[in-house]
Amino acid sequence: MKRQLFEEDHEMFREMAAEFNARAVAPHYGQWDQDHMMPRSLWTAAGEQGLLGLAVPEEFGGLGMDDYRFRAVLDEEFAKSNHLAVGLAFHLHDDMVLPHLLAYGSDDLKARWLPGMVSGETVTSVAWTEPGAGSDLRGIRTKAVRDGDDWLITGQKTFIGNGISGDASLVLARTDGSTGRGGRDSFSLFMVRKSEGYNTGNQLDKMGLKASDTAELFFDNVRVPHADLVGEEGKGLQYAAEQLPQGRLAIAVASSAVVRAVYEATVTYTKDRNAFGERIIDFQNSRFELADILTEVEVTETYVDQAIRAFNAGELDAASAARAKLWASERAKSVTDRCLQLHGGYGYILEYPVAQAFLAARLLTIFGGTNEIMRDVVGRTIAG
Ligand SMILES: Cc1cc2nc3c(=O)[nH]c(=O)nc-3n(C[C@H](O)[C@H](O)[C@H](O)COP(=O)(O)OP(=O)(O)OC[C@H]3O[C@@H](n4cnc5c(N)ncnc54)[C@H](O)[C@@H]3O)c2cc1C
């Protein structure tokens, strides 16, 4: 089935993204994977190419490309070439941090932060999760206390992508002085630049996506100007909930691209390899499995494309985004597993893209909200 989502402009953008991926990412990705780090020059190169901060308006240094199909194209190019760590790093910056600044930041805040985010000179991370609070953000203990024209932030975060390589974090902190499980108005969002008291912990050793750095962050009375409070005090959780659909849509897009890429690689592999005098693809089990997988590929693409259209129309609600993320990431988990099996022993060898995709895809049902939380969000809307 031919996808109907993209138009000529998107395909031209895809050519540019593919060229960037082949030139600036592919030759180095193996090394970054070993280093557990990407160089900052990748960010500025992406910025020069116009691949960061797509939705940023021209007055703040961007191209004003808020049609999500462009972001989807970029995500797809990284995902299908197994450069998911680059996709993840850019995703945190563009799908998680940026929408909050665009939606709630003052003009002053936008003028100070957005041009650097577009050029890649400022790399951002999103710092919500804590050792004691992941799914349940109301358990966050990091606190921000007002001190004249500033805030002082103290606490600990974990699993923060771009945490070591980045310059600043969008931090969710408790601002009402409460303890225990906070209320809806207990939390606020701040843009926090690395400065005195802002310390990064060790790299967390992930099973996949190693080229993207993930770390703990420690804040010890980090001084943040009031001007870097994003939007209004006490609205942090509300803002996070309002912007989560974009983050979840992005995970659905990446999942769908992984499913397609792994399917295609497996068709090629099973045509090339023989056993018992036949191609692997000629065994009925292989053909049945691939028939099921191709059906899942197309259903997933169609469903995710519909979610992208809804997002562009301003109609992707939280439950619809949760369903897209739930469906697509479960397919990514299952399809990478079944395709790995069709590769036999080679599927277990990291040199083969299917092995890397299997490890990377395992994250997709967990981060951005676990799929149990997605089911909960959807289930609540069903139950009313
Ligand atoms: C590689 C990686 C990168 C990440 N990047 C970031 C990042 O950049 N920034 C950031 O802030 N966070 C990041 N995260 C954190 C991620 O979003 C959390 O791990 C995730 O939200 C789950 O939180 P948790 O790990 O605390 O699990 P928990 O909340 O402890 O959950 C444990 C289990 O209990 C289940 N569970 C919890 N509550 C319920 C419920 N109500 N009903 C049913 N089941 C439930 C969960 O689904 C899960 O299976 C990242 C995580 C990883 C692994």
mmCIF file of C-alpha atoms in Angstrom, residues 10 13-14 16-17 46-58 60-75 78 90 93-95 98-99 102 114 117-119 246:
data_model
loop_
_atom_site.group_PDB
_atom_site.id
_atom_site.type_symbol
_atom_site.label_atom_id
_atom_site.label_comp_id
_atom_site.label_asym_id
_atom_site.label_seq_id
_atom_site.Cartn_x
_atom_site.Cartn_y
_atom_site.Cartn_z
ATOM 1 C CA HIS A 10 8.330 16.404 2.469
ATOM 2 C CA PHE A 13 13.169 17.325 2.879
ATOM 3 C CA ARG A 14 13.608 13.536 3.116
ATOM 4 C CA MET A 16 18.169 16.278 2.449
ATOM 5 C CA ALA A 17 17.753 14.352 5.726
ATOM 6 C CA ALA A 46 22.333 19.467 11.938
ATOM 7 C CA GLY A 47 21.572 23.064 12.857
ATOM 8 C CA GLU A 48 23.367 24.372 9.772
ATOM 9 C CA GLN A 49 21.377 21.965 7.644
ATOM 10 C CA GLY A 50 18.123 23.262 9.130
ATOM 11 C CA LEU A 51 17.199 19.991 10.875
ATOM 12 C CA LEU A 52 16.721 21.290 14.435
ATOM 13 C CA GLY A 53 13.925 23.322 15.942
ATOM 14 C CA LEU A 54 11.813 22.909 12.836
ATOM 15 C CA ALA A 55 8.740 24.469 14.435
ATOM 16 C CA VAL A 56 10.552 27.569 15.718
ATOM 17 C CA PRO A 57 9.149 30.725 14.087
ATOM 18 C CA GLU A 58 11.417 32.810 11.865
ATOM 19 C CA PHE A 60 13.377 33.330 16.789
ATOM 20 C CA GLY A 61 15.795 31.942 14.218
ATOM 21 C CA GLY A 62 13.789 28.972 12.905
ATOM 22 C CA LEU A 63 12.033 28.040 9.711
ATOM 23 C CA GLY A 64 8.520 27.972 11.170
ATOM 24 C CA MET A 65 7.928 24.424 9.824
ATOM 25 C CA ASP A 66 5.259 23.337 12.278
ATOM 26 C CA ASP A 67 3.850 20.712 9.885
ATOM 27 C CA TYR A 68 4.741 17.584 11.886
ATOM 28 C CA ARG A 69 5.313 15.599 8.705
ATOM 29 C CA PHE A 70 8.780 17.173 8.449
ATOM 30 C CA ARG A 71 9.707 16.017 11.969
ATOM 31 C CA ALA A 72 8.305 12.581 11.081
ATOM 32 C CA VAL A 73 10.480 12.394 7.969
ATOM 33 C CA LEU A 74 13.602 13.144 9.993
ATOM 34 C CA ASP A 75 12.686 10.615 12.673
ATOM 35 C CA PHE A 78 17.279 7.952 11.574
ATOM 36 C CA PHE A 90 17.005 15.129 18.670
ATOM 37 C CA HIS A 93 15.339 18.508 22.180
ATOM 38 C CA ASP A 94 12.633 19.010 19.537
ATOM 39 C CA ASP A 95 9.587 17.017 20.678
ATOM 40 C CA LEU A 98 10.792 22.817 22.432
ATOM 41 C CA PRO A 99 6.970 22.495 22.485
ATOM 42 C CA LEU A 102 6.899 27.568 22.146
ATOM 43 C CA LEU A 114 15.370 29.300 20.758
ATOM 44 C CA MET A 117 18.391 25.404 20.000
ATOM 45 C CA VAL A 118 17.879 25.898 16.267
ATOM 46 C CA SER A 119 21.592 26.303 15.510
ATOM 47 C CA GLN A 246 3.734 15.209 20.613
#
